[in-house]
Amino acid sequence: MQDYKAEDQPLPARKRRASKSEWLAQFWREEDGVVVGFAIFLFLIILMVGGIGVDVMHSEMKRTRLQHTLDRAILAAADLDQTREPNAVVQDYFEKAGMTDYLSDVTVRDGLNFREVEAAASSQHDTMFMKMVGVETLSVPASGTAVERIGNLEISLVLDVSGSMGSNSRLTNLKVAAKDFVQAMSDNTEDGTLSVSIIPYATQVAVPNNLFETLNASTTGDVDVDTALDTGAADAASNQHGYSRCIHFESSDFASTELNPGDRWKQAVHFSPWSDFDGRDNDPKELVSSPVCRTDSGSEVLVLEDDVTTLKNYIDGLWASGNTSIDLGMKWGTALLDPSTQDVIDHMIDNDNVSNDFSGRPYEYDDAESLKVVVLMTDGKNTSQYYVHDNFRDGDSNIWWNDEEEKYSVYIGTDHYDDNDNGEYDDDLYYWPFDDTWSDHPYGNGEITSSEWIEHVETYCKRYNSKKGECKKWGNRTTYEEVITTVSEDGEAVRLQYPDLWAYTSLEWNVEEHYEPWMNDSQAWDDWYYDVRKYVGSSTKNTRTKSICDAAKDENIIVFTIGFEAPDSGQAVLQDCASSDSHYFDVDGLEIRDAFAAIATSIRQLRLTQ
């Protein structure tokens, strides 16, 4: 074969070889290919990351479904009310969800009034994209523990015992429901972990003496003591009346659940704004009927109790009378859950008024082992709360009382016109209602001057026989002698203090007997009834109720409310007070038992602990 040299080849071929060489050299020098390659690399990275996200998302979806199934299963299994074996309940939930193979372990622990169910499950998710980096599967685990156990439970039952509760068998139905409730709570708690306080409320809330004596309370609210639990209680007691034990709260007191015993509290005056009654001359003396602050044992607060028999007997003793003060009931209900009353409870424990099991209660709000609950019910709405004006709460009244003679005297003032008819001006003037007369002193603190003419009969000789030296005729002569006698009035008049006056004498009787006889009737009622008796109206009390309910919820106190055949306005207050819409119950008649039963179940509500 003949060899050809390059120069011997045809010209087009030579040009083609030169063109290819030049093209390769030019391609080697070009940079456009670098950008395209980097873009392809980024695309692959994004695709990989997105694929991993898809795998993780699918895995999390499976885990969420698995965990949700497990949570529902252990919650149902731990329920003390269900009678099936807890293991079988969990298995049944997983079977119905088509996840039987995923359940790996179920552990059940039972004890006195508690059940704990712990379970674990696991699955695997086959990856689609992560396989490219060597991850074939992702683990899908689920675990949890559910427990039904009531430990360190503090409950305040705030029960309406106003007059309207006596109608339509309301109080009867309430008693049955409340007794069932305390029985259910006792049955589902361990000994020493449950405390129940019962706060019956009407116009006011009365507290037992062993609690009231720990408070720095007085009729004026201005006793200054270092501590009411030590010497302070005795000091305060000297400024307290002993007829009843209620606190007159101001609006600012409802902004907090606290009831600090060292603060200055104003004792409510014992009086009746309704009755026409005087019991001072009765034997024995009787306090006014229908007082604002009730005194019967069936109306006083029951403080921290867990004995079911004691609680039920107390509930049986409730009775209906008075107006409705939802705000006061709620104030006391929260106060007995507030840590500020720990010293009060300790004092009551020291005096054997409260069980030693409750030492340290009420627990701090951040105590993870305790639950605080208020159950508030009413059949009505806030109505007027009556109280005595500050000018008539304390100190000397202008009424004097003679206990021995059972007579009143009314001090009027200075006698500028000698109305007492003693010939003097600008001395004291008193009205004696028992005989509708005037005097310069209260009956029993003065003298009675009387005059009496004494008859003297003398025998004298009318005719005398001088010869014989004897009286021939005798006669009688009568003379009269005025004898003036001054004696002290019977008994002793004592000036009544205002708290003592109102305790036995109603405002209405005081006006009618002591002032109407000599005053203009309208003026008498203005001065001695309407200026004495003041009241807090329903609008203000609704605001106070909202304040104390909000304060309770701010401290994570769980608030259940029951409107028992209540009017719309009352229901609105209760709905706003409740922890949520589901914590409010609107019931009629025997439905109140269902409401209390539902609340008992809610309090025992299962909680996931892990």
Short mmCIF file of C-alpha atoms in Angstrom, two decimals, residues 145-427:
data_model
loop_
_atom_site.label_atom_id
_atom_site.label_comp_id
_atom_site.label_asym_id
_atom_site.label_seq_id
_atom_site.Cartn_x
_atom_site.Cartn_y
_atom_site.Cartn_z
CA THR A 145 -48.31 6.24 80.84
CA ALA A 146 -51.83 7.05 81.99
CA VAL A 147 -52.93 7.10 85.60
CA GLU A 148 -56.19 7.69 87.40
CA ARG A 149 -55.26 8.77 90.89
CA ILE A 150 -56.52 11.53 93.16
CA GLY A 151 -53.74 12.79 95.38
CA ASN A 152 -53.71 15.93 97.54
CA LEU A 153 -57.09 17.09 96.36
CA GLU A 154 -58.53 20.28 97.88
CA ILE A 155 -62.19 21.02 97.20
CA SER A 156 -64.41 23.94 98.20
CA LEU A 157 -68.12 23.23 97.85
CA VAL A 158 -69.79 26.65 97.65
CA LEU A 159 -73.52 26.03 98.13
CA ASP A 160 -76.42 28.46 97.88
CA VAL A 161 -78.69 28.29 100.95
CA SER A 162 -80.67 31.48 100.29
CA GLY A 163 -84.41 31.59 100.89
CA SER A 164 -85.35 30.55 97.35
CA MET A 165 -83.55 27.22 97.83
CA GLY A 166 -86.43 26.25 100.10
CA SER A 167 -88.78 26.18 97.10
CA ASN A 168 -89.46 23.45 94.56
CA SER A 169 -87.48 20.84 96.58
CA ARG A 170 -84.25 22.51 95.49
CA LEU A 171 -82.49 22.15 98.83
CA THR A 172 -83.65 18.55 99.15
CA ASN A 173 -82.26 17.68 95.73
CA LEU A 174 -79.04 19.57 96.43
CA LYS A 175 -78.45 17.59 99.61
CA VAL A 176 -78.76 14.26 97.80
CA ALA A 177 -76.44 15.37 95.00
CA ALA A 178 -73.84 16.89 97.34
CA LYS A 179 -73.75 13.77 99.53
CA ASP A 180 -73.27 11.56 96.47
CA PHE A 181 -70.44 13.85 95.40
CA VAL A 182 -68.47 13.65 98.66
CA GLN A 183 -68.98 9.88 98.70
CA ALA A 184 -67.58 9.59 95.16
CA MET A 185 -64.60 11.77 96.03
CA SER A 186 -63.87 9.74 99.14
CA ASP A 187 -64.19 6.43 97.30
CA ASN A 188 -61.62 7.50 94.71
CA THR A 189 -58.93 9.02 96.91
CA GLU A 190 -56.42 7.61 99.30
CA ASP A 191 -56.74 8.38 103.00
CA GLY A 192 -55.32 11.76 103.99
CA THR A 193 -55.20 13.13 100.46
CA LEU A 194 -58.70 14.67 100.21
CA SER A 195 -59.91 17.77 102.02
CA VAL A 196 -63.39 19.21 101.50
CA SER A 197 -64.57 22.58 102.79
CA ILE A 198 -68.27 23.41 102.54
CA ILE A 199 -69.21 27.08 102.27
CA PRO A 200 -72.96 27.71 102.59
CA TYR A 201 -73.82 31.25 101.58
CA ALA A 202 -76.89 33.47 101.63
CA THR A 203 -76.76 37.22 102.32
CA GLN A 204 -73.50 36.61 104.17
CA VAL A 205 -71.10 33.78 104.96
CA ALA A 206 -70.75 32.78 108.61
CA VAL A 207 -67.56 31.14 109.84
CA PRO A 208 -66.99 29.06 112.99
CA ASN A 209 -65.42 30.64 116.03
CA ASN A 210 -62.26 28.52 115.81
CA LEU A 211 -61.55 30.14 112.44
CA PHE A 212 -62.84 33.62 113.20
CA GLU A 213 -60.69 33.92 116.32
CA THR A 214 -57.57 33.67 114.15
CA LEU A 215 -58.52 36.71 112.09
CA ASN A 216 -57.61 40.29 112.86
CA ALA A 217 -61.26 41.35 112.71
CA SER A 218 -63.12 44.10 114.53
CA THR A 219 -66.33 46.07 114.17
CA THR A 220 -64.30 49.04 112.94
CA GLY A 221 -61.66 47.14 110.98
CA ASP A 222 -58.89 49.31 112.45
CA VAL A 223 -57.32 47.08 115.10
CA ASP A 224 -53.55 47.19 114.75
CA VAL A 225 -51.92 43.96 115.90
CA ASP A 226 -48.69 42.19 114.99
CA THR A 227 -50.28 38.82 114.51
CA ALA A 228 -53.83 37.62 114.97
CA LEU A 229 -52.69 34.11 115.74
CA ASP A 230 -50.80 35.08 118.91
CA THR A 231 -51.69 38.05 121.11
CA GLY A 232 -53.41 39.73 118.18
CA ALA A 233 -56.48 37.53 118.31
CA ALA A 234 -57.13 38.48 121.92
CA ASP A 235 -56.56 42.16 121.19
CA ALA A 236 -58.89 42.04 118.24
CA ALA A 237 -61.52 40.16 120.23
CA SER A 238 -61.89 43.14 122.55
CA ASN A 239 -63.15 45.08 119.54
CA GLN A 240 -65.40 42.31 118.24
CA HIS A 241 -69.01 41.68 119.04
CA GLY A 242 -69.80 38.09 119.89
CA TYR A 243 -73.22 37.76 118.32
CA SER A 244 -72.19 36.36 114.93
CA ARG A 245 -69.09 35.88 112.80
CA CYS A 246 -69.14 37.33 109.30
CA ILE A 247 -66.60 39.51 107.47
CA HIS A 248 -67.68 42.65 105.64
CA PHE A 249 -65.43 42.58 102.55
CA GLU A 250 -64.70 45.63 100.43
CA SER A 251 -64.58 45.53 96.62
CA SER A 252 -60.78 45.49 96.59
CA ASP A 253 -60.78 42.24 98.60
CA PHE A 254 -62.24 40.36 95.62
CA ALA A 255 -59.22 41.00 93.41
CA SER A 256 -57.30 38.28 95.24
CA THR A 257 -57.93 34.82 96.65
CA GLU A 258 -55.88 35.67 99.76
CA LEU A 259 -57.23 35.92 103.30
CA ASN A 260 -54.21 36.97 105.30
CA PRO A 261 -54.97 36.68 109.05
CA GLY A 262 -52.62 39.56 109.79
CA ASP A 263 -54.61 41.99 107.66
CA ARG A 264 -57.30 44.19 109.15
CA TRP A 265 -60.75 42.78 108.50
CA LYS A 266 -64.07 44.44 109.25
CA GLN A 267 -66.56 42.32 111.17
CA ALA A 268 -70.11 42.49 109.85
CA VAL A 269 -72.59 43.96 112.33
CA HIS A 270 -75.19 41.55 113.63
CA PHE A 271 -78.51 43.11 112.65
CA SER A 272 -81.75 42.53 110.78
CA PRO A 273 -82.83 44.86 107.95
CA TRP A 274 -86.13 43.02 107.56
CA SER A 275 -87.82 42.02 110.83
CA ASP A 276 -89.93 44.12 113.18
CA PHE A 277 -88.63 42.60 116.39
CA ASP A 278 -87.18 43.37 119.79
CA GLY A 279 -85.91 40.55 121.95
CA ARG A 280 -84.23 42.48 124.75
CA ASP A 281 -87.21 42.21 127.10
CA ASN A 282 -87.76 38.51 126.44
CA ASP A 283 -86.81 35.90 129.01
CA PRO A 284 -84.27 34.80 128.04
CA LYS A 285 -83.21 37.59 125.68
CA GLU A 286 -83.46 36.82 122.00
CA LEU A 287 -81.31 38.09 119.16
CA VAL A 288 -83.06 39.68 116.20
CA SER A 289 -84.77 37.29 113.82
CA SER A 290 -83.63 36.94 110.19
CA PRO A 291 -80.16 38.46 110.74
CA VAL A 292 -77.86 39.23 107.83
CA CYS A 293 -75.17 37.05 109.42
CA ARG A 294 -76.75 33.78 110.49
CA THR A 295 -75.75 32.08 113.74
CA ASP A 296 -77.05 28.52 113.44
CA SER A 297 -74.55 25.69 113.09
CA GLY A 298 -76.18 24.74 109.78
CA SER A 299 -74.99 27.96 108.18
CA GLU A 300 -71.34 28.08 109.31
CA VAL A 301 -68.47 27.09 107.04
CA LEU A 302 -67.13 23.56 107.49
CA VAL A 303 -63.34 23.78 107.24
CA LEU A 304 -61.16 21.00 105.75
CA GLU A 305 -62.92 17.72 106.41
CA ASP A 306 -62.53 14.25 104.91
CA ASP A 307 -64.79 12.14 107.08
CA VAL A 308 -67.73 11.17 104.88
CA THR A 309 -70.17 10.81 107.78
CA THR A 310 -69.29 14.27 109.10
CA LEU A 311 -69.65 15.79 105.64
CA LYS A 312 -73.00 14.13 104.98
CA ASN A 313 -74.40 15.07 108.39
CA TYR A 314 -73.33 18.64 107.79
CA ILE A 315 -75.04 18.71 104.38
CA ASP A 316 -78.22 17.31 105.93
CA GLY A 317 -78.23 20.23 108.39
CA LEU A 318 -78.34 22.95 105.72
CA TRP A 319 -81.46 25.12 105.55
CA ALA A 320 -82.63 28.02 103.41
CA SER A 321 -82.96 31.70 104.39
CA GLY A 322 -81.81 35.12 103.23
CA ASN A 323 -80.61 36.85 100.08
CA THR A 324 -77.98 35.63 97.60
CA SER A 325 -74.31 36.69 97.66
CA ILE A 326 -72.44 34.58 95.12
CA ASP A 327 -69.40 36.83 95.45
CA LEU A 328 -69.05 36.19 99.19
CA GLY A 329 -69.44 32.45 98.77
CA MET A 330 -66.76 32.41 96.10
CA LYS A 331 -64.45 34.62 98.18
CA TRP A 332 -64.53 32.21 101.10
CA GLY A 333 -64.33 29.18 98.80
CA THR A 334 -61.10 30.41 97.24
CA ALA A 335 -59.71 31.68 100.56
CA LEU A 336 -59.81 28.16 101.98
CA LEU A 337 -57.74 27.00 98.99
CA ASP A 338 -55.26 29.87 99.21
CA PRO A 339 -51.84 29.31 100.84
CA SER A 340 -52.31 32.53 102.84
CA THR A 341 -54.56 30.57 105.22
CA GLN A 342 -51.92 27.95 106.07
CA ASP A 343 -51.29 29.58 109.46
CA VAL A 344 -55.03 29.62 110.12
CA ILE A 345 -55.29 25.89 109.40
CA ASP A 346 -52.22 25.12 111.51
CA HIS A 347 -53.79 27.04 114.38
CA MET A 348 -56.98 25.03 114.02
CA ILE A 349 -54.95 21.81 113.93
CA ASP A 350 -53.20 22.81 117.16
CA ASN A 351 -56.61 23.28 118.77
CA ASP A 352 -57.94 19.93 117.44
CA ASN A 353 -60.43 21.63 115.14
CA VAL A 354 -58.88 20.22 111.97
CA SER A 355 -57.20 16.86 111.31
CA ASN A 356 -53.41 16.58 111.48
CA ASP A 357 -53.57 15.09 107.99
CA PHE A 358 -54.08 18.61 106.65
CA SER A 359 -50.90 20.13 108.03
CA GLY A 360 -49.36 22.35 105.36
CA ARG A 361 -52.64 22.92 103.58
CA PRO A 362 -53.73 24.76 101.59
CA TYR A 363 -50.75 23.81 99.44
CA GLU A 364 -48.83 26.32 97.38
CA TYR A 365 -50.29 26.96 93.95
CA ASP A 366 -47.19 25.60 92.21
CA ASP A 367 -47.33 22.27 94.05
CA ALA A 368 -47.44 19.75 91.22
CA GLU A 369 -48.89 17.07 93.49
CA SER A 370 -52.06 18.94 94.45
CA LEU A 371 -55.27 19.90 92.69
CA LYS A 372 -57.53 22.74 93.83
CA VAL A 373 -61.20 22.77 92.85
CA VAL A 374 -64.18 25.04 93.52
CA VAL A 375 -67.71 23.77 92.88
CA LEU A 376 -70.05 26.79 92.94
CA MET A 377 -73.83 26.47 92.64
CA THR A 378 -76.79 28.81 92.88
CA ASP A 379 -80.46 28.80 92.03
CA GLY A 380 -80.62 32.55 91.64
CA LYS A 381 -78.58 35.66 91.05
CA ASN A 382 -76.73 38.19 93.16
CA THR A 383 -79.17 40.22 95.26
CA SER A 384 -78.71 43.05 97.75
CA GLN A 385 -76.23 42.54 100.57
CA TYR A 386 -77.18 44.72 103.53
CA TYR A 387 -74.74 46.19 106.04
CA VAL A 388 -74.63 48.92 108.70
CA HIS A 389 -73.13 52.30 107.83
CA ASP A 390 -69.82 53.12 109.52
CA ASN A 391 -71.45 55.88 111.60
CA PHE A 392 -73.62 53.30 113.36
CA ARG A 393 -71.27 50.31 113.59
CA ASP A 394 -69.39 51.05 116.78
CA GLY A 395 -69.38 53.23 119.89
CA ASP A 396 -72.16 54.69 122.03
CA SER A 397 -75.69 54.73 120.70
CA ASN A 398 -78.29 57.20 121.98
CA ILE A 399 -80.42 54.39 123.41
CA TRP A 400 -80.31 53.53 127.13
CA TRP A 401 -81.66 50.30 128.58
CA ASN A 402 -82.81 49.55 132.11
CA ASP A 403 -82.57 45.78 132.29
CA GLU A 404 -84.25 45.39 135.66
CA GLU A 405 -87.29 47.41 134.69
CA GLU A 406 -87.04 46.49 130.97
CA LYS A 407 -87.42 50.10 129.92
CA TYR A 408 -85.77 52.07 127.12
CA SER A 409 -84.77 55.74 127.20
CA VAL A 410 -83.80 57.71 124.11
CA TYR A 411 -81.29 60.53 124.35
CA ILE A 412 -82.47 63.40 122.14
CA GLY A 413 -79.84 66.04 122.80
CA THR A 414 -79.84 69.40 124.53
CA ASP A 415 -83.17 70.60 125.89
CA HIS A 416 -83.22 74.18 124.63
CA TYR A 417 -86.93 74.74 125.28
CA ASP A 418 -87.46 72.95 128.60
CA ASP A 419 -89.43 70.17 126.96
CA ASN A 420 -88.83 68.03 130.03
CA ASP A 421 -90.61 70.68 132.09
CA ASN A 422 -88.07 70.85 134.88
CA GLY A 423 -87.63 74.60 134.78
CA GLU A 424 -84.15 74.39 133.29
CA TYR A 425 -82.83 75.12 129.85
CA ASP A 426 -79.91 73.63 127.94
CA ASP A 427 -79.83 70.46 130.02
#
